[in-house]
Coordinates of N, CA and C in Angstrom, one line a residue:
M1 N -50.0 -75.4 -51.2 CA -48.6 -75.1 -51.4 C -48.0 -75.9 -52.5
D2 N -48.6 -77.1 -52.8 CA -48.0 -78.0 -53.8 C -48.3 -77.5 -55.2
Q3 N -49.2 -76.6 -55.3 CA -49.5 -76.1 -56.7 C -48.6 -75.0 -57.2
I4 N -47.8 -74.4 -56.4 CA -46.9 -73.4 -56.8 C -45.6 -74.0 -57.3
Q5 N -45.2 -73.6 -58.5 CA -44.0 -74.1 -59.2 C -43.1 -73.0 -59.5
F6 N -41.8 -73.2 -59.4 CA -40.8 -72.2 -59.8 C -40.0 -72.7 -61.0
N7 N -40.0 -71.9 -62.0 CA -39.2 -72.2 -63.2 C -38.1 -71.3 -63.4
P8 N -36.8 -71.7 -63.1 CA -35.7 -70.8 -63.2 C -35.3 -70.4 -64.6
E9 N -35.8 -71.1 -65.6 CA -35.5 -70.9 -67.0 C -36.3 -69.6 -67.5
E10 N -37.4 -69.4 -67.0 CA -38.2 -68.2 -67.4 C -37.6 -67.0 -66.8
Q11 N -37.4 -66.0 -67.7 CA -36.9 -64.7 -67.2 C -37.9 -63.6 -67.6
H12 N -38.0 -62.7 -66.7 CA -39.0 -61.6 -67.0 C -38.2 -60.5 -67.7
V13 N -38.6 -60.1 -68.9 CA -38.0 -59.0 -69.6 C -39.0 -57.8 -69.5
P14 N -38.5 -56.7 -68.9 CA -39.4 -55.6 -68.7 C -39.7 -55.0 -70.1
S15 N -40.9 -54.6 -70.3 CA -41.3 -53.9 -71.5 C -40.9 -52.5 -71.5
A16 N -41.1 -51.8 -72.6 CA -40.7 -50.4 -72.6 C -41.5 -49.5 -71.7
D17 N -42.8 -49.9 -71.4 CA -43.6 -49.2 -70.4 C -43.1 -49.3 -69.0
Q18 N -42.5 -50.5 -68.7 CA -42.1 -50.7 -67.3 C -40.7 -50.2 -67.1
A19 N -39.9 -50.0 -68.1 CA -38.5 -49.6 -68.0 C -38.4 -48.2 -67.5
R20 N -39.3 -47.3 -67.9 CA -39.3 -45.9 -67.5 C -40.1 -45.7 -66.2
P21 N -39.5 -45.1 -65.2 CA -40.3 -44.9 -63.9 C -41.4 -43.9 -64.2
R22 N -42.4 -44.0 -63.3 CA -43.5 -43.0 -63.4 C -43.0 -41.6 -63.1
E23 N -43.7 -40.7 -63.7 CA -43.5 -39.3 -63.4 C -44.0 -39.0 -62.0
S24 N -43.3 -38.2 -61.2 CA -43.7 -38.0 -59.8 C -44.9 -37.0 -59.8
A25 N -45.6 -37.0 -58.7 CA -46.7 -36.1 -58.6 C -46.3 -34.6 -58.5
M26 N -45.1 -34.4 -58.0 CA -44.7 -33.0 -57.9 C -44.3 -32.5 -59.3
I27 N -43.7 -33.3 -60.1 CA -43.4 -32.9 -61.5 C -44.7 -32.6 -62.2
R28 N -45.7 -33.5 -62.1 CA -47.0 -33.2 -62.8 C -47.6 -32.0 -62.3
L29 N -47.6 -31.7 -61.0 CA -48.2 -30.5 -60.4 C -47.5 -29.2 -60.9
I30 N -46.2 -29.2 -61.0 CA -45.5 -28.0 -61.4 C -45.7 -27.8 -62.9
M31 N -45.8 -28.9 -63.7 CA -46.1 -28.7 -65.1 C -47.5 -28.2 -65.3
K32 N -48.4 -28.6 -64.5 CA -49.8 -28.1 -64.6 C -49.9 -26.6 -64.2
I33 N -49.2 -26.3 -63.1 CA -49.3 -24.9 -62.6 C -48.6 -23.9 -63.5
S34 N -47.5 -24.4 -64.2 CA -46.8 -23.5 -65.1 C -47.6 -23.0 -66.3
G35 N -48.7 -23.7 -66.6 CA -49.6 -23.2 -67.6 C -49.0 -23.5 -69.0
G36 N -48.2 -24.5 -69.2 CA -47.7 -24.9 -70.5 C -46.3 -24.3 -70.7
T37 N -45.7 -23.6 -69.7 CA -44.4 -23.0 -69.9 C -43.4 -24.2 -69.8
L38 N -43.6 -25.1 -68.9 CA -42.7 -26.2 -68.7 C -43.3 -27.4 -69.5
K39 N -42.7 -27.8 -70.6 CA -43.3 -28.8 -71.5 C -42.7 -30.2 -71.2
T40 N -41.5 -30.3 -70.7 CA -40.9 -31.6 -70.5 C -40.6 -31.8 -69.0
E41 N -40.4 -33.1 -68.7 CA -40.1 -33.5 -67.3 C -38.7 -32.9 -66.9
E42 N -37.8 -32.8 -67.9 CA -36.5 -32.2 -67.5 C -36.6 -30.7 -67.2
Q43 N -37.4 -30.0 -67.9 CA -37.6 -28.6 -67.5 C -38.3 -28.4 -66.2
A44 N -39.2 -29.3 -65.9 CA -39.9 -29.3 -64.6 C -38.9 -29.6 -63.4
N45 N -38.0 -30.6 -63.7 CA -37.0 -30.9 -62.7 C -36.1 -29.7 -62.4
Y46 N -35.6 -29.0 -63.5 CA -34.8 -27.8 -63.3 C -35.6 -26.7 -62.5
A47 N -36.8 -26.6 -62.8 CA -37.6 -25.6 -62.1 C -37.7 -25.9 -60.7
L48 N -38.0 -27.2 -60.3 CA -38.0 -27.6 -58.9 C -36.7 -27.4 -58.2
L49 N -35.6 -27.6 -59.0 CA -34.3 -27.4 -58.4 C -34.1 -25.9 -58.1
G50 N -34.5 -25.1 -59.0 CA -34.4 -23.6 -58.7 C -35.3 -23.2 -57.6
V51 N -36.5 -23.7 -57.4 CA -37.3 -23.4 -56.3 C -36.7 -23.9 -55.0
A52 N -36.1 -25.1 -55.0 CA -35.4 -25.6 -53.8 C -34.2 -24.7 -53.4
A53 N -33.5 -24.2 -54.4 CA -32.3 -23.3 -54.2 C -32.8 -22.0 -53.6
L54 N -33.9 -21.4 -54.1 CA -34.5 -20.2 -53.5 C -34.9 -20.4 -52.1
F55 N -35.5 -21.5 -51.8 CA -35.9 -21.7 -50.4 C -34.7 -21.9 -49.5
F56 N -33.6 -22.5 -50.0 CA -32.4 -22.7 -49.2 C -31.8 -21.3 -48.9
V57 N -31.7 -20.5 -49.9 CA -31.1 -19.1 -49.7 C -31.9 -18.3 -48.8
G58 N -33.3 -18.4 -48.9 CA -34.2 -17.7 -48.0 C -34.0 -18.2 -46.6
T59 N -33.9 -19.5 -46.4 CA -33.7 -20.0 -45.1 C -32.4 -19.5 -44.4
I60 N -31.3 -19.5 -45.2 CA -30.1 -19.0 -44.7 C -30.2 -17.5 -44.3
M61 N -30.9 -16.7 -45.1 CA -31.0 -15.3 -44.8 C -31.9 -15.1 -43.5
V62 N -32.9 -15.9 -43.4 CA -33.8 -15.7 -42.2 C -33.0 -16.1 -40.9
M63 N -32.2 -17.2 -41.1 CA -31.4 -17.7 -39.9 C -30.3 -16.7 -39.5
M64 N -29.7 -16.0 -40.6 CA -28.7 -15.0 -40.2 C -29.3 -13.8 -39.6
N65 N -30.5 -13.4 -40.0 CA -31.1 -12.3 -39.4 C -31.6 -12.6 -38.0
T66 N -31.9 -13.8 -37.7 CA -32.5 -14.2 -36.4 C -31.3 -14.5 -35.4
F67 N -30.3 -15.2 -35.8 CA -29.3 -15.6 -34.9 C -28.0 -14.9 -35.0
G68 N -27.7 -14.4 -36.1 CA -26.3 -13.8 -36.3 C -26.4 -12.3 -36.7
G69 N -25.3 -11.8 -37.1 CA -25.3 -10.4 -37.6 C -25.1 -9.5 -36.4
P70 N -24.7 -8.2 -36.8 CA -24.5 -7.2 -35.7 C -25.8 -6.8 -35.1
K71 N -25.8 -6.7 -33.8 CA -26.9 -6.3 -33.0 C -26.9 -4.7 -32.9
S72 N -28.0 -4.1 -33.0 CA -28.1 -2.7 -32.8 C -28.0 -2.4 -31.3
E73 N -27.2 -1.4 -30.9 CA -27.0 -1.1 -29.5 C -28.2 -0.3 -29.0
P74 N -28.7 -0.5 -27.8 CA -29.7 0.3 -27.3 C -29.3 1.7 -27.1
F75 N -30.2 2.6 -27.0 CA -29.9 4.0 -26.7 C -29.2 4.1 -25.3
P76 N -28.0 4.6 -25.2 CA -27.3 4.5 -23.9 C -27.8 5.4 -22.8
Y77 N -28.8 6.3 -23.1 CA -29.3 7.2 -22.1 C -30.7 6.9 -21.7
Q78 N -30.9 6.8 -20.4 CA -32.2 6.4 -19.9 C -33.1 7.6 -19.6
Y79 N -32.6 8.7 -19.2 CA -33.4 9.9 -18.9 C -33.0 11.1 -19.8
R80 N -33.9 12.1 -19.9 CA -33.6 13.3 -20.7 C -32.4 14.0 -20.2
E81 N -32.3 14.1 -18.9 CA -31.2 14.8 -18.3 C -29.8 14.2 -18.6
D82 N -29.8 12.9 -18.9 CA -28.5 12.2 -19.2 C -27.9 12.5 -20.6
V83 N -28.7 13.0 -21.5 CA -28.3 13.2 -22.9 C -27.4 14.5 -23.0
P84 N -26.2 14.3 -23.4 CA -25.3 15.5 -23.6 C -25.9 16.5 -24.7
E85 N -25.6 17.7 -24.5 CA -26.2 18.8 -25.4 C -25.8 18.5 -26.9
E86 N -24.6 18.1 -27.2 CA -24.2 17.9 -28.6 C -25.0 16.7 -29.2
I87 N -25.4 15.7 -28.4 CA -26.2 14.6 -28.9 C -27.6 15.0 -29.0
R88 N -28.1 15.8 -28.0 CA -29.5 16.3 -28.0 C -29.8 17.1 -29.2
A89 N -28.8 17.9 -29.7 CA -29.0 18.7 -30.9 C -29.2 17.9 -32.1
E90 N -28.6 16.7 -32.2 CA -28.8 15.8 -33.4 C -30.0 14.9 -33.3
L91 N -30.5 14.7 -32.1 CA -31.6 13.8 -31.9 C -32.9 14.4 -32.5
P92 N -33.7 13.5 -33.1 CA -35.0 14.0 -33.6 C -35.9 14.2 -32.3
P93 N -36.8 15.2 -32.4 CA -37.6 15.5 -31.2 C -38.5 14.4 -30.7
E94 N -38.9 13.5 -31.6 CA -39.8 12.4 -31.1 C -39.0 11.4 -30.2
I95 N -37.7 11.3 -30.5 CA -36.9 10.3 -29.7 C -36.6 11.0 -28.4
Y96 N -36.3 12.3 -28.4 CA -36.0 13.0 -27.2 C -37.2 13.0 -26.3
D97 N -38.3 13.3 -26.9 CA -39.6 13.4 -26.1 C -40.0 12.0 -25.5
S98 N -39.6 10.9 -26.1 CA -40.0 9.6 -25.6 C -39.2 9.2 -24.4
L99 N -38.1 9.9 -24.1 CA -37.3 9.6 -22.9 C -38.0 10.2 -21.7
P100 N -38.1 9.5 -20.6 CA -38.7 10.0 -19.4 C -37.7 11.0 -18.7
S101 N -38.3 11.9 -17.9 CA -37.5 12.8 -17.1 C -37.3 12.3 -15.7
R102 N -36.2 12.7 -15.1 CA -35.9 12.3 -13.7 C -37.0 12.9 -12.8
S103 N -37.4 14.2 -13.1 CA -38.4 14.8 -12.3 C -39.7 14.4 -12.9
R104 N -40.6 13.9 -12.1 CA -41.9 13.3 -12.6 C -42.8 14.4 -13.1
G105 N -42.7 15.6 -12.7 CA -43.7 16.6 -13.0 C -43.4 17.2 -14.4
S106 N -42.3 17.0 -15.0 CA -42.0 17.6 -16.3 C -42.4 16.8 -17.5
L107 N -43.1 15.7 -17.4 CA -43.6 14.9 -18.5 C -44.7 15.6 -19.1

């Protein structure tokens, strides 16, 4: 421990190489994937910002579809015999045929 000396007069001046932070791995990756379209670090930063914005909007849309928004109401009739004639005339046959009948023999 006696061999370590501290000299307060010496100041470390960063060189030009040390002044600029290293390029992030994500920036290098997106520049490589772009195939030369993104030539500068600034362009890659804007591209990453755009990708993040797209993911944010996509997340909001998925959440709204999952948790919010109007719910479709179920078909109010459980049996074929419950459907009024005016509604039955407008129903597609496959929907009407998918309804069970109150009498078990008519399926």
